[in-house]
């Protein structure tokens, strides 16, 4: 078994990106900029956003957070997005998900200009993804692909099973694998006989959010196992997969923490940088 060490790869990528950001500033006078909108007090979101801001600071990306309390009305958030849409120092805008239930997340995100949609969650970027004309790709799925690329794990013709159909992970990731010639299956909460499917997978991805959801008997020998789950249990963070047992069967496996999570953040930063490069072309 080989450990897919997202933590180390993400660190290398951040160091690389830091140099490129310095270069862009020196040569073009451009500092990539990210605006994050957060609403309410979801504790996980608070941590994720703090980590995103810290990572931006480390690589020299300018980042601002606008935090609203739960009672905010939709229009105030939309006005903020429109302000950032016009702001020339901002290349990427994201609204941290989930929003409080009384707010229409899809409607709010639709106000982000396609050219600043750094999460790739907008209809424009999703349409391009579906048409196999990929532009900005969502950070978690793209981070997973980058991790597989680093370890030279082939994708074409492989049977990929993705468990979870969220907007953030499962759906975009399925299309990305399809665009790379994999044979893709998406399983979800209404799927029957899941084990039949997992036992066929060459690459198994779990984005469910339940500890030990994937047990060792569900995994065939030699499977590439990608665990997107982040679950808190007795003060520890664990994934969806029963790591200690599955690692004996897997050819490759991501640890939690230290696998997919750090890749997500660095990929977001790389997306901000790529959008800032477009600013250069427009100059
Ligand atoms: N919540 C969990 N992951 C993400 C992400 O990648 N982007 C946003 N905007 N919200 C999230």
mmCIF file of C-alpha atoms and ligand atoms in Angstrom:
data_model
loop_
_atom_site.group_PDB
_atom_site.id
_atom_site.type_symbol
_atom_site.label_atom_id
_atom_site.label_comp_id
_atom_site.label_asym_id
_atom_site.label_seq_id
_atom_site.Cartn_x
_atom_site.Cartn_y
_atom_site.Cartn_z
ATOM 1 C CA UNK A 1 0.000 0.000 0.000
ATOM 2 C CA UNK A 2 1.143 3.483 -0.837
ATOM 3 C CA UNK A 3 -0.122 6.426 1.190
ATOM 4 C CA UNK A 4 -1.444 9.285 -0.961
ATOM 5 C CA UNK A 5 0.256 12.030 1.000
ATOM 6 C CA UNK A 6 -1.830 15.118 0.267
ATOM 7 C CA UNK A 7 -0.250 17.031 3.110
ATOM 8 C CA UNK A 8 3.274 16.862 1.673
ATOM 9 C CA UNK A 9 2.151 17.450 -1.921
ATOM 10 C CA UNK A 10 0.046 20.440 -0.861
ATOM 11 C CA UNK A 11 3.041 21.914 0.952
ATOM 12 C CA UNK A 12 5.209 21.585 -2.158
ATOM 13 C CA UNK A 13 2.460 23.125 -4.261
ATOM 14 C CA UNK A 14 2.084 26.045 -1.843
ATOM 15 C CA UNK A 15 5.831 26.729 -1.980
ATOM 16 C CA UNK A 16 5.719 26.608 -5.763
ATOM 17 C CA UNK A 17 2.709 28.894 -5.885
ATOM 18 C CA UNK A 18 4.323 31.366 -3.515
ATOM 19 C CA UNK A 19 7.170 31.817 -6.009
ATOM 20 C CA UNK A 20 4.764 32.277 -8.891
ATOM 21 C CA UNK A 21 2.738 34.851 -6.925
ATOM 22 C CA UNK A 22 5.931 36.784 -6.106
ATOM 23 C CA UNK A 23 6.891 36.703 -9.781
ATOM 24 C CA UNK A 24 3.479 37.990 -10.878
ATOM 25 C CA UNK A 25 3.719 40.837 -8.421
ATOM 26 C CA UNK A 26 7.273 41.742 -9.482
ATOM 27 C CA UNK A 27 6.721 41.510 -13.235
ATOM 28 C CA UNK A 28 3.122 42.659 -13.626
ATOM 29 C CA UNK A 29 2.304 44.437 -10.365
ATOM 30 C CA UNK A 30 -0.617 42.043 -9.856
ATOM 31 C CA UNK A 31 -1.513 40.589 -6.466
ATOM 32 C CA UNK A 32 -4.114 37.804 -6.815
ATOM 33 C CA UNK A 33 -7.186 38.552 -4.681
ATOM 34 C CA UNK A 34 -9.834 36.317 -3.101
ATOM 35 C CA UNK A 35 -13.092 37.414 -1.443
ATOM 36 C CA UNK A 36 -14.826 34.986 0.909
ATOM 37 C CA UNK A 37 -18.393 35.465 2.079
ATOM 38 C CA UNK A 38 -19.442 33.567 5.175
ATOM 39 C CA UNK A 39 -22.869 33.655 6.812
ATOM 40 C CA UNK A 40 -23.804 32.493 10.305
ATOM 41 C CA UNK A 41 -21.758 30.506 12.772
ATOM 42 C CA UNK A 42 -21.323 27.010 11.370
ATOM 43 C CA UNK A 43 -18.259 25.845 13.354
ATOM 44 C CA UNK A 44 -16.792 23.756 10.499
ATOM 45 C CA UNK A 45 -17.165 26.655 8.050
ATOM 46 C CA UNK A 46 -15.453 28.952 10.512
ATOM 47 C CA UNK A 47 -12.438 26.611 10.613
ATOM 48 C CA UNK A 48 -12.364 26.075 6.821
ATOM 49 C CA UNK A 49 -12.499 29.801 6.132
ATOM 50 C CA UNK A 50 -9.807 30.522 8.715
ATOM 51 C CA UNK A 51 -7.592 27.912 7.026
ATOM 52 C CA UNK A 52 -8.262 29.382 3.586
ATOM 53 C CA UNK A 53 -7.369 32.902 4.795
ATOM 54 C CA UNK A 54 -4.190 31.651 6.466
ATOM 55 C CA UNK A 55 -3.118 29.738 3.367
ATOM 56 C CA UNK A 56 -3.704 32.824 1.186
ATOM 57 C CA UNK A 57 -1.552 34.887 3.496
ATOM 58 C CA UNK A 58 1.233 32.275 3.373
ATOM 59 C CA UNK A 59 1.501 32.346 -0.424
ATOM 60 C CA UNK A 60 1.005 36.111 -0.798
ATOM 61 C CA UNK A 61 -2.589 36.106 -2.075
ATOM 62 C CA UNK A 62 -4.697 39.034 -0.872
ATOM 63 C CA UNK A 63 -7.809 37.711 0.871
ATOM 64 C CA UNK A 64 -10.805 39.385 2.486
ATOM 65 C CA UNK A 65 -13.600 37.795 4.444
ATOM 66 C CA UNK A 66 -17.029 39.353 4.706
ATOM 67 C CA UNK A 67 -18.979 37.767 7.532
ATOM 68 C CA UNK A 68 -22.739 38.226 7.917
ATOM 69 C CA UNK A 69 -24.852 37.057 10.828
ATOM 70 C CA UNK A 70 -27.714 34.609 10.244
ATOM 71 C CA UNK A 71 -30.361 37.345 10.185
ATOM 72 C CA UNK A 72 -28.915 38.949 7.065
ATOM 73 C CA UNK A 73 -31.305 39.267 4.156
ATOM 74 C CA UNK A 74 -30.459 37.825 0.762
ATOM 75 C CA UNK A 75 -30.163 41.217 -0.903
ATOM 76 C CA UNK A 76 -27.364 42.328 1.412
ATOM 77 C CA UNK A 77 -25.291 39.313 0.386
ATOM 78 C CA UNK A 78 -26.083 39.875 -3.293
ATOM 79 C CA UNK A 79 -25.039 43.546 -2.957
ATOM 80 C CA UNK A 80 -21.735 42.390 -1.445
ATOM 81 C CA UNK A 81 -21.175 39.955 -4.314
ATOM 82 C CA UNK A 82 -21.887 42.713 -6.821
ATOM 83 C CA UNK A 83 -19.411 44.948 -5.050
ATOM 84 C CA UNK A 84 -16.715 42.254 -5.338
ATOM 85 C CA UNK A 85 -17.719 41.594 -8.975
ATOM 86 C CA UNK A 86 -16.694 45.198 -9.718
ATOM 87 C CA UNK A 87 -13.627 45.243 -7.471
ATOM 88 C CA UNK A 88 -10.507 45.106 -9.660
ATOM 89 C CA UNK A 89 -8.351 43.815 -6.803
ATOM 90 C CA UNK A 90 -10.514 40.681 -6.496
ATOM 91 C CA UNK A 91 -10.039 37.781 -8.939
ATOM 92 C CA UNK A 92 -12.097 35.108 -7.179
ATOM 93 C CA UNK A 93 -15.244 35.185 -5.030
ATOM 94 C CA UNK A 94 -16.655 32.321 -3.003
ATOM 95 C CA UNK A 95 -19.614 31.904 -0.698
ATOM 96 C CA UNK A 96 -18.750 29.359 1.963
ATOM 97 C CA UNK A 97 -21.231 26.504 1.941
ATOM 98 C CA UNK A 98 -23.522 25.603 3.660
ATOM 99 C CA UNK A 99 -25.541 28.782 4.091
ATOM 100 C CA UNK A 100 -28.242 28.964 6.787
ATOM 101 C CA UNK A 101 -31.371 27.150 5.548
ATOM 102 C CA UNK A 102 -33.460 30.314 5.116
ATOM 103 C CA UNK A 103 -31.137 31.531 2.331
ATOM 104 C CA UNK A 104 -31.284 30.354 -1.286
ATOM 105 C CA UNK A 105 -27.684 29.298 -1.851
ATOM 106 C CA UNK A 106 -28.016 28.554 -5.578
ATOM 107 C CA UNK A 107 -29.640 31.918 -6.235
ATOM 108 C CA UNK A 108 -26.980 33.777 -4.236
ATOM 109 C CA UNK A 109 -24.052 31.989 -5.929
ATOM 110 C CA UNK A 110 -25.580 32.774 -9.343
ATOM 111 C CA UNK A 111 -24.721 36.460 -8.787
ATOM 112 C CA UNK A 112 -20.985 35.727 -8.806
ATOM 113 C CA UNK A 113 -19.569 36.681 -12.205
ATOM 114 C CA UNK A 114 -18.605 33.543 -14.161
ATOM 115 C CA UNK A 115 -15.116 35.002 -14.574
ATOM 116 C CA UNK A 116 -14.705 35.277 -10.766
ATOM 117 C CA UNK A 117 -16.348 31.963 -9.839
ATOM 118 C CA UNK A 118 -13.252 30.520 -8.174
ATOM 119 C CA UNK A 119 -15.160 27.505 -6.750
ATOM 120 C CA UNK A 120 -16.452 26.503 -10.184
ATOM 121 C CA UNK A 121 -19.943 26.117 -8.688
ATOM 122 C CA UNK A 122 -21.699 28.540 -11.076
ATOM 123 C CA UNK A 123 -23.800 27.469 -14.053
ATOM 124 C CA UNK A 124 -21.201 28.812 -16.530
ATOM 125 C CA UNK A 125 -18.353 26.728 -15.179
ATOM 126 C CA UNK A 126 -20.581 23.685 -14.656
ATOM 127 C CA UNK A 127 -21.819 23.933 -18.255
ATOM 128 C CA UNK A 128 -18.268 24.072 -19.547
ATOM 129 C CA UNK A 129 -17.374 21.068 -17.403
ATOM 130 C CA UNK A 130 -20.315 19.082 -18.768
ATOM 131 C CA UNK A 131 -19.394 20.038 -22.343
ATOM 132 C CA UNK A 132 -15.834 18.798 -21.702
ATOM 133 C CA UNK A 133 -14.489 22.330 -22.102
ATOM 134 C CA UNK A 134 -13.255 22.618 -18.551
ATOM 135 C CA UNK A 135 -12.535 26.084 -17.168
ATOM 136 C CA UNK A 136 -12.546 26.684 -13.413
ATOM 137 C CA UNK A 137 -12.891 23.338 -11.633
ATOM 138 C CA UNK A 138 -14.101 22.892 -8.048
ATOM 139 C CA UNK A 139 -11.202 22.642 -5.619
ATOM 140 C CA UNK A 140 -11.940 19.316 -3.898
ATOM 141 C CA UNK A 141 -12.482 17.267 -7.094
ATOM 142 C CA UNK A 142 -9.562 18.920 -8.868
ATOM 143 C CA UNK A 143 -7.373 18.393 -5.791
ATOM 144 C CA UNK A 144 -8.205 14.663 -5.965
ATOM 145 C CA UNK A 145 -7.265 14.503 -9.652
ATOM 146 C CA UNK A 146 -4.011 16.326 -8.933
ATOM 147 C CA UNK A 147 -3.197 13.844 -6.179
ATOM 148 C CA UNK A 148 -3.799 10.895 -8.553
ATOM 149 C CA UNK A 149 -1.669 12.622 -11.196
ATOM 150 C CA UNK A 150 1.224 13.102 -8.783
ATOM 151 C CA UNK A 151 1.280 9.356 -8.043
ATOM 152 C CA UNK A 152 0.873 8.525 -11.759
ATOM 153 C CA UNK A 153 -2.312 6.568 -11.135
ATOM 154 C CA UNK A 154 -4.067 5.964 -14.455
ATOM 155 C CA UNK A 155 -7.716 7.005 -14.840
ATOM 156 C CA UNK A 156 -8.659 6.133 -18.428
ATOM 157 C CA UNK A 157 -10.725 2.911 -18.692
ATOM 158 C CA UNK A 158 -10.791 2.467 -14.905
ATOM 159 C CA UNK A 159 -14.003 1.698 -13.048
ATOM 160 C CA UNK A 160 -14.557 4.651 -10.735
ATOM 161 C CA UNK A 161 -17.231 4.568 -8.046
ATOM 162 C CA UNK A 162 -18.087 7.849 -6.370
ATOM 163 C CA UNK A 163 -20.282 7.636 -3.270
ATOM 164 C CA UNK A 164 -22.018 10.978 -2.765
ATOM 165 C CA UNK A 165 -23.720 13.278 -5.275
ATOM 166 C CA UNK A 166 -23.118 16.704 -3.729
ATOM 167 C CA UNK A 167 -22.653 19.884 -5.744
ATOM 168 C CA UNK A 168 -19.235 20.343 -4.125
ATOM 169 C CA UNK A 169 -17.713 16.886 -4.659
ATOM 170 C CA UNK A 170 -19.664 13.994 -6.207
ATOM 171 C CA UNK A 171 -21.329 15.594 -9.224
ATOM 172 C CA UNK A 172 -18.414 17.629 -10.576
ATOM 173 C CA UNK A 173 -15.921 14.853 -9.793
ATOM 174 C CA UNK A 174 -18.002 12.321 -11.763
ATOM 175 C CA UNK A 175 -17.905 14.513 -14.869
ATOM 176 C CA UNK A 176 -14.183 15.185 -14.451
ATOM 177 C CA UNK A 177 -13.499 11.433 -14.380
ATOM 178 C CA UNK A 178 -15.771 10.948 -17.385
ATOM 179 C CA UNK A 179 -13.861 13.658 -19.255
ATOM 180 C CA UNK A 180 -10.715 11.619 -18.545
ATOM 181 C CA UNK A 181 -12.210 8.437 -20.039
ATOM 182 C CA UNK A 182 -13.050 6.567 -16.835
ATOM 183 C CA UNK A 183 -16.162 4.403 -16.521
ATOM 184 C CA UNK A 184 -18.017 6.244 -13.785
ATOM 185 C CA UNK A 185 -20.748 5.198 -11.369
ATOM 186 C CA UNK A 186 -22.303 7.536 -8.799
ATOM 187 C CA UNK A 187 -23.870 5.983 -5.716
ATOM 188 C CA UNK A 188 -25.946 7.873 -3.159
ATOM 189 C CA UNK A 189 -28.329 7.444 -0.256
ATOM 190 C CA UNK A 190 -30.981 5.741 -2.431
ATOM 191 C CA UNK A 191 -28.547 3.291 -4.059
ATOM 192 C CA UNK A 192 -29.322 -0.380 -3.433
ATOM 193 C CA UNK A 193 -26.689 -3.103 -2.949
ATOM 194 C CA UNK A 194 -23.812 -0.691 -2.544
ATOM 195 C CA UNK A 195 -21.343 -3.449 -1.748
ATOM 196 C CA UNK A 196 -21.861 -5.016 -5.191
ATOM 197 C CA UNK A 197 -20.699 -1.738 -6.687
ATOM 198 C CA UNK A 198 -17.815 -1.042 -4.317
ATOM 199 C CA UNK A 199 -16.357 -4.505 -4.953
ATOM 200 C CA UNK A 200 -16.057 -3.716 -8.643
ATOM 201 C CA UNK A 201 -14.363 -0.348 -8.265
ATOM 202 C CA UNK A 202 -10.757 0.205 -9.332
ATOM 203 C CA UNK A 203 -10.931 3.685 -7.821
ATOM 204 C CA UNK A 204 -13.292 4.121 -4.868
ATOM 205 C CA UNK A 205 -14.194 7.573 -3.604
ATOM 206 C CA UNK A 206 -16.273 8.163 -0.521
ATOM 207 C CA UNK A 207 -17.786 11.576 0.208
ATOM 208 C CA UNK A 208 -20.531 10.561 2.595
ATOM 209 C CA UNK A 209 -19.690 11.948 6.022
ATOM 210 C CA UNK A 210 -20.142 8.826 8.192
ATOM 211 C CA UNK A 211 -17.271 7.244 10.124
ATOM 212 C CA UNK A 212 -16.492 3.627 9.044
ATOM 213 C CA UNK A 213 -19.130 3.797 6.284
ATOM 214 C CA UNK A 214 -16.751 1.835 4.046
ATOM 215 C CA UNK A 215 -15.617 -1.376 5.702
ATOM 216 C CA UNK A 216 -12.843 -3.708 4.636
ATOM 217 C CA UNK A 217 -15.231 -6.340 3.196
ATOM 218 C CA UNK A 218 -16.508 -3.728 0.682
ATOM 219 C CA UNK A 219 -13.112 -3.208 -0.936
ATOM 220 C CA UNK A 220 -11.381 -5.483 -3.414
ATOM 221 C CA UNK A 221 -7.629 -6.143 -3.372
ATOM 222 C CA UNK A 222 -5.646 -3.397 -5.129
ATOM 223 C CA UNK A 223 -8.297 -0.650 -5.092
ATOM 224 C CA UNK A 224 -7.264 3.006 -5.067
ATOM 225 C CA UNK A 225 -9.128 4.449 -2.066
ATOM 226 C CA UNK A 226 -9.905 8.154 -1.780
ATOM 227 C CA UNK A 227 -11.557 9.289 1.438
ATOM 228 C CA UNK A 228 -13.210 12.705 1.292
ATOM 229 C CA UNK A 229 -15.011 12.291 4.618
ATOM 230 C CA UNK A 230 -14.230 14.610 7.514
ATOM 231 C CA UNK A 231 -15.898 13.274 10.648
ATOM 232 C CA UNK A 232 -15.266 14.273 14.235
ATOM 233 C CA UNK A 233 -15.266 11.473 16.789
ATOM 234 C CA UNK A 234 -13.981 11.702 20.367
ATOM 235 C CA UNK A 235 -11.942 14.767 19.552
ATOM 236 C CA UNK A 236 -10.335 13.143 16.487
ATOM 237 C CA UNK A 237 -10.900 13.743 12.805
ATOM 238 C CA UNK A 238 -11.551 10.535 10.862
ATOM 239 C CA UNK A 239 -12.728 9.742 7.355
ATOM 240 C CA UNK A 240 -15.502 7.534 5.927
ATOM 241 C CA UNK A 241 -13.245 4.519 5.479
ATOM 242 C CA UNK A 242 -12.097 2.029 8.076
ATOM 243 C CA UNK A 243 -8.522 3.063 7.316
ATOM 244 C CA UNK A 244 -6.536 0.610 9.470
ATOM 245 C CA UNK A 245 -8.176 -2.442 7.884
ATOM 246 C CA UNK A 246 -8.668 -1.133 4.355
ATOM 247 C CA UNK A 247 -5.046 -0.054 4.040
ATOM 248 C CA UNK A 248 -4.055 -3.748 3.985
ATOM 249 C CA UNK A 249 -6.083 -4.254 0.794
ATOM 250 C CA UNK A 250 -5.745 -0.942 -1.020
ATOM 251 C CA UNK A 251 -3.004 -0.257 -3.562
ATOM 252 C CA UNK A 252 -3.162 3.436 -2.628
ATOM 253 C CA UNK A 253 -5.121 5.197 0.108
ATOM 254 C CA UNK A 254 -5.572 8.745 1.387
ATOM 255 C CA UNK A 255 -5.190 9.294 5.129
ATOM 256 C CA UNK A 256 -7.644 11.506 7.030
ATOM 257 C CA UNK A 257 -6.444 14.020 7.981
ATOM 258 C CA UNK A 258 -3.601 14.731 5.557
ATOM 259 C CA UNK A 259 -5.082 13.408 2.306
ATOM 260 C CA UNK A 260 -7.763 15.232 0.339
ATOM 261 C CA UNK A 261 -8.247 18.158 2.784
ATOM 262 C CA UNK A 262 -4.907 19.940 2.253
ATOM 263 C CA UNK A 263 -5.220 19.404 -1.516
ATOM 264 C CA UNK A 264 -8.550 21.257 -1.522
ATOM 265 C CA UNK A 265 -7.066 24.393 -0.024
ATOM 266 C CA UNK A 266 -4.003 24.583 -2.245
ATOM 267 C CA UNK A 267 -6.143 23.923 -5.323
ATOM 268 C CA UNK A 268 -8.392 26.829 -4.387
ATOM 269 C CA UNK A 269 -5.293 29.051 -4.166
ATOM 270 C CA UNK A 270 -4.105 27.798 -7.562
ATOM 271 C CA UNK A 271 -7.528 28.673 -8.981
ATOM 272 C CA UNK A 272 -7.221 32.233 -7.616
ATOM 273 C CA UNK A 273 -3.791 32.532 -9.223
ATOM 274 C CA UNK A 274 -5.079 31.254 -12.598
ATOM 275 C CA UNK A 275 -7.880 33.833 -12.537
ATOM 276 C CA UNK A 276 -5.368 36.577 -11.693
ATOM 277 C CA UNK A 277 -3.363 35.594 -14.790
ATOM 278 C CA UNK A 278 -6.429 36.429 -16.875
ATOM 279 C CA UNK A 279 -6.352 39.915 -15.357
ATOM 280 C CA UNK A 280 -2.854 40.208 -16.834
ATOM 281 C CA UNK A 281 -4.129 39.336 -20.318
ATOM 282 C CA UNK A 282 -6.860 41.967 -20.081
ATOM 283 C CA UNK A 283 -4.434 44.743 -19.142
HETATM 284 N N1 LIG B 1 -17.886 24.047 1.952
HETATM 285 C C1 LIG B 1 -17.197 22.893 1.987
HETATM 286 N N2 LIG B 1 -16.323 22.851 0.962
HETATM 287 C C2 LIG B 1 -16.465 24.001 0.267
HETATM 288 C C3 LIG B 1 -15.844 24.532 -0.900
HETATM 289 O O1 LIG B 1 -14.976 23.936 -1.532
HETATM 290 N N3 LIG B 1 -16.280 25.773 -1.271
HETATM 291 C C4 LIG B 1 -17.253 26.441 -0.629
HETATM 292 N N4 LIG B 1 -17.621 27.636 -1.100
HETATM 293 N N5 LIG B 1 -17.855 25.970 0.448
HETATM 294 C C5 LIG B 1 -17.459 24.752 0.899
#
